[in-house]
Short mmCIF file of C-alpha atoms in Angstrom, two decimals:
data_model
loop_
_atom_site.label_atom_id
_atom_site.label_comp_id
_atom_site.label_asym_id
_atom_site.label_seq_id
_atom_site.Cartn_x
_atom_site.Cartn_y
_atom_site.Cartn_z
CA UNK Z 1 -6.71 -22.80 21.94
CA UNK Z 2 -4.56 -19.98 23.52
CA UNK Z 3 -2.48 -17.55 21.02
CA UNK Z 4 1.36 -17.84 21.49
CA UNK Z 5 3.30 -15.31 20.04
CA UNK Z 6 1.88 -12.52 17.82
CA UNK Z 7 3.86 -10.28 15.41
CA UNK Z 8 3.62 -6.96 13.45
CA UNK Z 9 5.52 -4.46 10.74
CA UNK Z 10 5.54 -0.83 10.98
CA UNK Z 11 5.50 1.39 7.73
CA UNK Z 12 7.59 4.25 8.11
CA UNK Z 13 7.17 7.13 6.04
CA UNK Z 14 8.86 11.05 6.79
CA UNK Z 15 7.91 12.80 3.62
CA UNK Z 16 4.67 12.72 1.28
CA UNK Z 17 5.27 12.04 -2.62
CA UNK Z 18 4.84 16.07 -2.82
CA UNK Z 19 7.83 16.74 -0.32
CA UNK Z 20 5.48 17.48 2.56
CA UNK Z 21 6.19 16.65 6.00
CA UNK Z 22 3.82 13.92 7.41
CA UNK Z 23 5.24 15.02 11.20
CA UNK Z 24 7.67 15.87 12.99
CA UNK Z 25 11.01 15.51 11.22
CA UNK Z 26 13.52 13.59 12.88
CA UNK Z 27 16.55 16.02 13.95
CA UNK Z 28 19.40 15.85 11.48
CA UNK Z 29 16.03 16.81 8.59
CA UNK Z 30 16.65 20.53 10.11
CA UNK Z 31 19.75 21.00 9.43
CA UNK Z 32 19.41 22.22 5.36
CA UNK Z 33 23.04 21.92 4.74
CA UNK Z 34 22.64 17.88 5.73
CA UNK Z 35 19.97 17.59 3.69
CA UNK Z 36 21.51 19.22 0.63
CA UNK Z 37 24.29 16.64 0.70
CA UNK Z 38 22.08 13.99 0.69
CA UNK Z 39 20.20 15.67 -2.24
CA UNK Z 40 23.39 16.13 -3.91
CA UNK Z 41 24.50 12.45 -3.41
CA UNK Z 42 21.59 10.97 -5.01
CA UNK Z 43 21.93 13.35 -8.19
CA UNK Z 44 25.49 12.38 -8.15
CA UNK Z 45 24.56 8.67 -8.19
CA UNK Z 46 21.87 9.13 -11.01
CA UNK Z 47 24.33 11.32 -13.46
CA UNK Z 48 27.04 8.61 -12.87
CA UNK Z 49 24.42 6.10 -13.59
CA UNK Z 50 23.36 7.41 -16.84
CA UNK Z 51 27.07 7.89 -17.95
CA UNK Z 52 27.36 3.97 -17.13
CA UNK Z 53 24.73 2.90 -19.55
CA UNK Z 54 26.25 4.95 -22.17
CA UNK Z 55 28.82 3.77 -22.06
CA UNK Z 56 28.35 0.03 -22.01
CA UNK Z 57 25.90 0.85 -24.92
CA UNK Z 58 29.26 2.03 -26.99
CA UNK Z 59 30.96 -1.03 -25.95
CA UNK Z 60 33.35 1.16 -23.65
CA UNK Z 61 31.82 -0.85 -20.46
CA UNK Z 62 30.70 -4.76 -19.74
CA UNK Z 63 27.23 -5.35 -18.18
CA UNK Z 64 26.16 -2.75 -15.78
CA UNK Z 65 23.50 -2.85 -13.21
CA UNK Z 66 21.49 0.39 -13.30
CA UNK Z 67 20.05 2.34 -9.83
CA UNK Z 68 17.85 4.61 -11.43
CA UNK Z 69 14.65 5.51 -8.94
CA UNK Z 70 16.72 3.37 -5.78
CA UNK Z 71 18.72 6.26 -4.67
CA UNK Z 72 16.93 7.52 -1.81
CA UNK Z 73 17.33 3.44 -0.01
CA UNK Z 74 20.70 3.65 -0.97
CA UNK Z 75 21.76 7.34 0.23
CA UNK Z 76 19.93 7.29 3.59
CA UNK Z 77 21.76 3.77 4.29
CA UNK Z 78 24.93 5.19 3.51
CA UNK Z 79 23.71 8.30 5.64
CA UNK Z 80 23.44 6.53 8.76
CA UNK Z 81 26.02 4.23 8.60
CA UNK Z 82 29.38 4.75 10.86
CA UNK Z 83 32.86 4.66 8.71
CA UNK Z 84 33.65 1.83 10.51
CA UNK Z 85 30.72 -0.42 10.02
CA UNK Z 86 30.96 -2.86 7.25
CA UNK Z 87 28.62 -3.06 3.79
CA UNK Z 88 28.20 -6.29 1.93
CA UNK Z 89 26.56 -4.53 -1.23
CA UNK Z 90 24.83 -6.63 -3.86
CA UNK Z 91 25.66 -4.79 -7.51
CA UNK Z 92 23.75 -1.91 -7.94
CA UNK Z 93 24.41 0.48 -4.43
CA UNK Z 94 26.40 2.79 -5.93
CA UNK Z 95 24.73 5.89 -3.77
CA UNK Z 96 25.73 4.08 -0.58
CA UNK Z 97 29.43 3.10 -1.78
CA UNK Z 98 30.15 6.71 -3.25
CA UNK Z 99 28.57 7.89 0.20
CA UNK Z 100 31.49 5.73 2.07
CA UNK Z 101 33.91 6.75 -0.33
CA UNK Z 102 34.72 4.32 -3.37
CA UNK Z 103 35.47 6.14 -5.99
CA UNK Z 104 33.69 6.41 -9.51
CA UNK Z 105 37.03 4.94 -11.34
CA UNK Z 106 36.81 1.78 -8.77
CA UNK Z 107 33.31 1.16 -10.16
CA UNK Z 108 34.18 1.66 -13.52
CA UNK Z 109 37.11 -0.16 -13.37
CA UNK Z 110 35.23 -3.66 -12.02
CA UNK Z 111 32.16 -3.22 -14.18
CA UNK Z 112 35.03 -2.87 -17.12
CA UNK Z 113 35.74 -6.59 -15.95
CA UNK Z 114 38.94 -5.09 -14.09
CA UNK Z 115 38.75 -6.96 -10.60
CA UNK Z 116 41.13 -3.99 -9.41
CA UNK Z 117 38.02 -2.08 -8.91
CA UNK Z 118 36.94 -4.35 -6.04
CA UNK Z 119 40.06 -3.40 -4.18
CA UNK Z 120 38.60 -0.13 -2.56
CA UNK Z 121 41.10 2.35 -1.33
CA UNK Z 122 37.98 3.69 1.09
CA UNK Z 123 36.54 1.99 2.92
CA UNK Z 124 39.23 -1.30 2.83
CA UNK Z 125 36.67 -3.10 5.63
CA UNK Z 126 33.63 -3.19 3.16
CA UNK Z 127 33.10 -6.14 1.09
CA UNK Z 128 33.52 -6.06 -2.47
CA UNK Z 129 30.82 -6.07 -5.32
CA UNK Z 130 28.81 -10.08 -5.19
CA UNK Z 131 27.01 -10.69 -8.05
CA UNK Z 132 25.87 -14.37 -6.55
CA UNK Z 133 22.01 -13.92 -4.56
CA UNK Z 134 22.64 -13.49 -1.13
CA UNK Z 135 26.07 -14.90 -0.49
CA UNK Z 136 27.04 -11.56 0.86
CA UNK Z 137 24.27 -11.78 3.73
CA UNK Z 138 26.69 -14.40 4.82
CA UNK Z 139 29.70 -12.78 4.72
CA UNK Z 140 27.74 -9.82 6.87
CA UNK Z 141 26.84 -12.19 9.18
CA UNK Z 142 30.22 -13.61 9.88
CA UNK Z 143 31.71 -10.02 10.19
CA UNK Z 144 28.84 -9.16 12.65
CA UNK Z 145 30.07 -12.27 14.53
CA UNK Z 146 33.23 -11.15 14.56
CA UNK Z 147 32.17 -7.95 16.04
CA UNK Z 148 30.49 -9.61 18.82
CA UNK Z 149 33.29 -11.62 19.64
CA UNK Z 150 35.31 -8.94 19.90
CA UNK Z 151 33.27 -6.63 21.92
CA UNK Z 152 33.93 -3.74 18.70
CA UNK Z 153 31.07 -1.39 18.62
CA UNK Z 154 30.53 -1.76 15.24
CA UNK Z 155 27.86 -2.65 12.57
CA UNK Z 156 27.06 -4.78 9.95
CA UNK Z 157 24.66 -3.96 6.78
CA UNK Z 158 23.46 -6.33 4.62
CA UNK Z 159 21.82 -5.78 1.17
CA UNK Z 160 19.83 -7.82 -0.31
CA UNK Z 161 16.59 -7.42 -3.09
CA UNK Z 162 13.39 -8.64 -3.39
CA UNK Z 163 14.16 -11.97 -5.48
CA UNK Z 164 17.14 -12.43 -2.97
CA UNK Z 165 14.94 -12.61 -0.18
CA UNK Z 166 13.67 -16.27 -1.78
CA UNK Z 167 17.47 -17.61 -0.72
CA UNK Z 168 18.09 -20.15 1.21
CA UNK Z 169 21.23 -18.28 2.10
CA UNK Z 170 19.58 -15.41 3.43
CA UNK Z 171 17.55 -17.29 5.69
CA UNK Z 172 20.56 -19.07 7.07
CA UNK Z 173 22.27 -16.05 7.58
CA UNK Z 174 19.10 -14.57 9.18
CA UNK Z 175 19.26 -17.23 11.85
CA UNK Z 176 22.22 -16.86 12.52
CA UNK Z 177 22.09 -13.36 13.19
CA UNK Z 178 18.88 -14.03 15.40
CA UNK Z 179 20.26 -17.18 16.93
CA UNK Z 180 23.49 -15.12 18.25
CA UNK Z 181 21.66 -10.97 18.23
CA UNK Z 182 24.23 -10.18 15.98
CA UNK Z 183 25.09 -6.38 15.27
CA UNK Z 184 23.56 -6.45 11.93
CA UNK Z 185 21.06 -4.97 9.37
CA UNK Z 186 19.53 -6.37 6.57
CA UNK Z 187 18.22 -3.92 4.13
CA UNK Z 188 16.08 -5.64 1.61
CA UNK Z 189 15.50 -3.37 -1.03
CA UNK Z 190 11.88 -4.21 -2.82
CA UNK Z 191 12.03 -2.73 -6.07
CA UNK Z 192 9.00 -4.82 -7.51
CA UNK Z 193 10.49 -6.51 -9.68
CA UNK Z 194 13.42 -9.67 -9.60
CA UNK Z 195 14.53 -9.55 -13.20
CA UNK Z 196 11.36 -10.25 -14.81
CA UNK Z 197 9.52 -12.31 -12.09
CA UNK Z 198 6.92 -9.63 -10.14
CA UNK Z 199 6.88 -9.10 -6.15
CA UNK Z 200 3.54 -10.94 -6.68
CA UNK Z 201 5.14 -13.95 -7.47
CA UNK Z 202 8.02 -13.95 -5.51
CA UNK Z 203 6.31 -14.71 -2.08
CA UNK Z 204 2.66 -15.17 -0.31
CA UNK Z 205 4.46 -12.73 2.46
CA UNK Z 206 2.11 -9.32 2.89
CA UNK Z 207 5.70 -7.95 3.57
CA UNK Z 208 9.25 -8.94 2.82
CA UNK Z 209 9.92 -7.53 6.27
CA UNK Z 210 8.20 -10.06 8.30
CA UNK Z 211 10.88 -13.28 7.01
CA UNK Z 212 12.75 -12.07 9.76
CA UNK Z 213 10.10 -12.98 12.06
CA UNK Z 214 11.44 -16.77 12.30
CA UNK Z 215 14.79 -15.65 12.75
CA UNK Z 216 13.39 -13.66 15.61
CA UNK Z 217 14.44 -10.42 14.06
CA UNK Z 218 12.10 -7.75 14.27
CA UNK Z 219 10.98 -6.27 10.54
CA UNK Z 220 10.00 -2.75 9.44
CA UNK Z 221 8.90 -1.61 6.44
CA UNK Z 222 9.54 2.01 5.38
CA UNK Z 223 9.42 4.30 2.64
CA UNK Z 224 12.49 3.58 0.01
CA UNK Z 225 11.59 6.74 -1.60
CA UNK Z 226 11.98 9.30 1.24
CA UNK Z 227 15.33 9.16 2.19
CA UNK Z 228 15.29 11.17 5.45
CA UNK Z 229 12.68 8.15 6.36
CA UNK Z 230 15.22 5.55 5.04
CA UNK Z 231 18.22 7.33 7.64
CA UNK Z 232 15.93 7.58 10.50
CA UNK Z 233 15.18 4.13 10.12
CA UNK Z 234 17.96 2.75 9.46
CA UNK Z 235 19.88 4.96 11.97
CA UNK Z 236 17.40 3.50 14.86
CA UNK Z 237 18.24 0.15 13.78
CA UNK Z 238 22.53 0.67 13.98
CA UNK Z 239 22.02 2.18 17.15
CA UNK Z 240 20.04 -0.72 18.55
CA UNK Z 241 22.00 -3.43 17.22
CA UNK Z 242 25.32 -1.62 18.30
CA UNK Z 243 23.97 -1.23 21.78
CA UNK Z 244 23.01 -4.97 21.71
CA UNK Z 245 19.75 -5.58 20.82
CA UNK Z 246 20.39 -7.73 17.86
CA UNK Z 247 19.69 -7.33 14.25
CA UNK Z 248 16.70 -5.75 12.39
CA UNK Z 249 15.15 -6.56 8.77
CA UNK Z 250 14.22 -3.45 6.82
CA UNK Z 251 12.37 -3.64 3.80
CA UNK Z 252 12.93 -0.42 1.92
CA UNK Z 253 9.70 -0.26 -1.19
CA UNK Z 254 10.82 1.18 -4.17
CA UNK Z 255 10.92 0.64 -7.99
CA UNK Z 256 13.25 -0.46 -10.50
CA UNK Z 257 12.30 2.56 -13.39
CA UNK Z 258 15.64 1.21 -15.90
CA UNK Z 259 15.94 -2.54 -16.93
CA UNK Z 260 17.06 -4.92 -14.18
CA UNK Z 261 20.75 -4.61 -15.86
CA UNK Z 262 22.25 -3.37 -19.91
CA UNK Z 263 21.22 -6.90 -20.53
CA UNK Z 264 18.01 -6.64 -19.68
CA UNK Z 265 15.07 -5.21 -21.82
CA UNK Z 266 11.93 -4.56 -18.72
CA UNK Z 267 9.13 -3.71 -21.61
CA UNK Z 268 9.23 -7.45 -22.39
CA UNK Z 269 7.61 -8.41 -19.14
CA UNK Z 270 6.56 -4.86 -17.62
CA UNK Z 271 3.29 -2.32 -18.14
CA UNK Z 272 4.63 0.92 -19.74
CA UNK Z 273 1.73 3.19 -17.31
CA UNK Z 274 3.30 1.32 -14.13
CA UNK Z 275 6.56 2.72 -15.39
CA UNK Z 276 5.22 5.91 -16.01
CA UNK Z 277 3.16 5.66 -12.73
CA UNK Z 278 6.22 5.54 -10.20
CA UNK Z 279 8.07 8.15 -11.91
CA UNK Z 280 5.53 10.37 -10.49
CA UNK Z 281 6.64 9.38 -6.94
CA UNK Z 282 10.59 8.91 -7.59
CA UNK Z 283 12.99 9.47 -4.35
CA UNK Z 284 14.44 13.19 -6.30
CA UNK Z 285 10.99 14.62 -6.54
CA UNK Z 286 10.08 15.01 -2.77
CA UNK Z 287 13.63 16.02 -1.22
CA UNK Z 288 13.84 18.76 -3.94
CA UNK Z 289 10.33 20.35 -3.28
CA UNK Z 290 10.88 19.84 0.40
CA UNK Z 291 14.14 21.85 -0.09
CA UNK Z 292 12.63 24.17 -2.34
CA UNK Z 293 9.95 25.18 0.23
CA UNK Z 294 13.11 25.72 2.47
CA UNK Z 295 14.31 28.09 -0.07
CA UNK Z 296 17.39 26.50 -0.24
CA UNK Z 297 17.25 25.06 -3.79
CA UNK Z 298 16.31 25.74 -6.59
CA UNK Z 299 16.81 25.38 -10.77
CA UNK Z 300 19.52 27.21 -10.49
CA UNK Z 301 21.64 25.40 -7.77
CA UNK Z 302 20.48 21.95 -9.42
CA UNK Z 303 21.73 22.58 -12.73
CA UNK Z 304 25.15 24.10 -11.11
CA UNK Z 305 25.34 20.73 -9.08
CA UNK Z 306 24.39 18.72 -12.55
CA UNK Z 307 27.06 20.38 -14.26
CA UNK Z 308 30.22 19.78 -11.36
CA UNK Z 309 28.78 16.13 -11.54
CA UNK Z 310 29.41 15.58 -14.89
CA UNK Z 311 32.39 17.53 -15.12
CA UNK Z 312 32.89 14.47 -12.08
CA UNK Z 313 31.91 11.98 -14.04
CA UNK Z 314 34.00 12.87 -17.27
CA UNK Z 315 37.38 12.99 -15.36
CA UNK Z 316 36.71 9.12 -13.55
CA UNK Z 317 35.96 7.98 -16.93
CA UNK Z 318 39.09 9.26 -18.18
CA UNK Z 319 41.08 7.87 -15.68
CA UNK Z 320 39.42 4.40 -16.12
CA UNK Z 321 40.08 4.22 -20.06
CA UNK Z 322 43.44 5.55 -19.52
CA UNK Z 323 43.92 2.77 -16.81
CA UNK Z 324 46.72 0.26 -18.41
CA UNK Z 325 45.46 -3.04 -18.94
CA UNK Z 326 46.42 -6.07 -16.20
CA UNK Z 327 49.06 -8.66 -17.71
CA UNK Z 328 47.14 -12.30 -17.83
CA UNK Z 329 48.81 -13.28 -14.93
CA UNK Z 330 46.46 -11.49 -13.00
CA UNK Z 331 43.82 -13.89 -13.82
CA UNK Z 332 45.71 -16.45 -12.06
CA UNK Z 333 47.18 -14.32 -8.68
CA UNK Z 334 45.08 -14.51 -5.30
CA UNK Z 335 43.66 -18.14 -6.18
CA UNK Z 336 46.26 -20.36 -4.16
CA UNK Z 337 49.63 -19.83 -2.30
CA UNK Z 338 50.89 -23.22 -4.07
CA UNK Z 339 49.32 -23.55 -7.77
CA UNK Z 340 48.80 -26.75 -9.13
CA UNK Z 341 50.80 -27.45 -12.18
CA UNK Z 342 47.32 -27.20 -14.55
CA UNK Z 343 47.07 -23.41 -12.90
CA UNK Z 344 50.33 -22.65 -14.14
CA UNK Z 345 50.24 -24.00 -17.41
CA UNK Z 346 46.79 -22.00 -18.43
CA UNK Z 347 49.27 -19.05 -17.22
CA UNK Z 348 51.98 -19.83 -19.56
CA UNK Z 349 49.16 -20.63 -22.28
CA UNK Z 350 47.46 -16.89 -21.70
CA UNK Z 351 50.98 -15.44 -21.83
CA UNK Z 352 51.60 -16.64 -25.02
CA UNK Z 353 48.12 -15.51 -26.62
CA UNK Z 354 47.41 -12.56 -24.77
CA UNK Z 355 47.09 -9.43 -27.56
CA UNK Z 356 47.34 -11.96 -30.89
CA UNK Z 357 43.84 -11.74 -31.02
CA UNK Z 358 43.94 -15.53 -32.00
CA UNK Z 359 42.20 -18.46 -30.26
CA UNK Z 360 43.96 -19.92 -27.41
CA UNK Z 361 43.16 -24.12 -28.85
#
């Protein structure tokens, strides 16, 4: 018996849960002004994302996916990403989309059920929200083909969480990213937890990073918490695959601390002390004391940044409950460039009932 092939995953951490550098820093970490935005970004994310659950709790908002504790995996994506690579987001990445540009009104507008909030003015290359598991790891692939094809040195990233990963779609589109060394990265983000089923349950895999293995994609596993870890990774991992050398699966651990959406209630099925046990090592906690020791913010600064945030946050929800309603007809627009006559008559039927408040049969 002779051994064939033999495999491993790396764990990447930058940053100890107290903000203290395990080693050298990477070299965009010295520049404080870099890091600050990145700081800033996640707080922005997390005061949007408490604005959202209000309001869906007053009825002002539909179903909303909360990011609370994720920001650092999404921020340091966004981070290293180019303006013209292309994101397939799942539904909760709002760090990495604000990062790229959408705007808080777009999100609000499409969690509002108003598909007009898909239709981002920046970046118009990224994919729009997908709320099916891991169709969008598909529709990364195929751009990353199209990349290749085209000779565009340009990047793919893929999102995908820890349930996802249990897809058959996500291992097709894994092999054929491997198959063909697409320009692509998966970013699995493990947040413990897929809806109410535990990480434990999921999968016999020691690592969500290793399913890449039998794509022949190379896995790592780092730190979803320390966000200058999560950009150095995922930085190394755009460069290779836009010099290249084919895709890479991260697997970003992290943890869920809200319900898996406003639909959800998470003390059904989850241990209050393992709640309270990863707010101790949340992604804000070790940027701000590493930043603090820098003597570059403090309470102060925060509560300034807090404050312009929501002041942020109070004008896009303005603007979205301000924002006219569609007509009915835009239901039906985008479907087919010849409707069938059964298209047209639901059209006709939701003119004539839209605003009477009276059923349509």
């Amino acid at each position: 018996m002779r051994t064939v092939a033999e495999f491993r995953i790396e764990y990447l951490r930058q940053l100890s849960p107290q903000g203290r550098p395990l080693d050298e820093l990477p070299a965009f970490a010295a520049d404080n002004e870099e890091l600050l935005k990145m700081f800033a970004a996640m707080l922005r994310a997390r005061t949007f994302d408490a604005k959202a659950i209000n309001l869906q709790r007053t009825g002002k908002l539909g179903t909303y996916a909360p990011c609370l504790g994720q920001e650092a995996a999404h921020v340091g994506v966004g981070a290293a990403m180019r303006p013209e690579d292309c994101l397939a987001i799942v539904y909760r990445e709002i760090g990495t989309l604000f990062w790229r540009g959408v705007s808080m009104t777009e999100v609000l507008l499409y969690w509002g059920g108003d598909e007009r909030g898909n239709n981002f003015a920046v970046p118009r290359h990224d994919f729009p929200w997908c709320v099916p598991i891991a169709t969008q790891t598909l529709h990364a692939a195929g751009a990353a083909m199209a990349f290749k094809i085209r000779k565009e040195p340009r990047c793919a990233v893929a999102y995908i969480g820890d349930g996802g990963t249990s897809e058959g779609t996500f291992y097709e589109a894994m092999n054929l990213a491997g198959a063909r060394q697409l320009p692509i990265v998966f970013v699995v983000v493990n947040n413990k937890w897929a809806i109410s089923v535990p990480i434990e349950e999921q999968t016999a895999c020691e690592t969500l990073a290793q399913k890449g293995i039998a794509a022949g994609i190379p896995g790592v596993q780092v730190d979803g918490n320390d966000v200058i870890a999560v950009r150095d990774c995922m930085s190394q991992a755009l460069e290779k695959a836009r010099n290249g050398g084919g895709p890479t699966v991260v697997e970003a651990l992290s943890y869920r601390l809200s319900d898996h959406t406003t639909a959800d209630d998470a003390s059904r099925y989850r241990d209050e002390a393992e709640v309270v046990e990863a707010w101790k090592t949340e992604p804000m906690i070790r940027l701000r004391k590493l930043l603090e020791s820098r003597g570059v913010l403090d309470e102060a600064r925060e509560q300034a940044m807090k404050a312009q945030f929501t002041r942020e946050v109070d004008a896009a929800v303005q603007e979205y409950l301000n924002t006219p309603r569609q007509a009915t007809d835009a239901m039906f627009e985008h479907l087919y460039a010849n409707p069938p006559p059964y298209l047209e008559e639901q059209k006709e039927l939701a003119r004539r009932y839209a605003g009477t408040g009276r059923p349509s049969h």
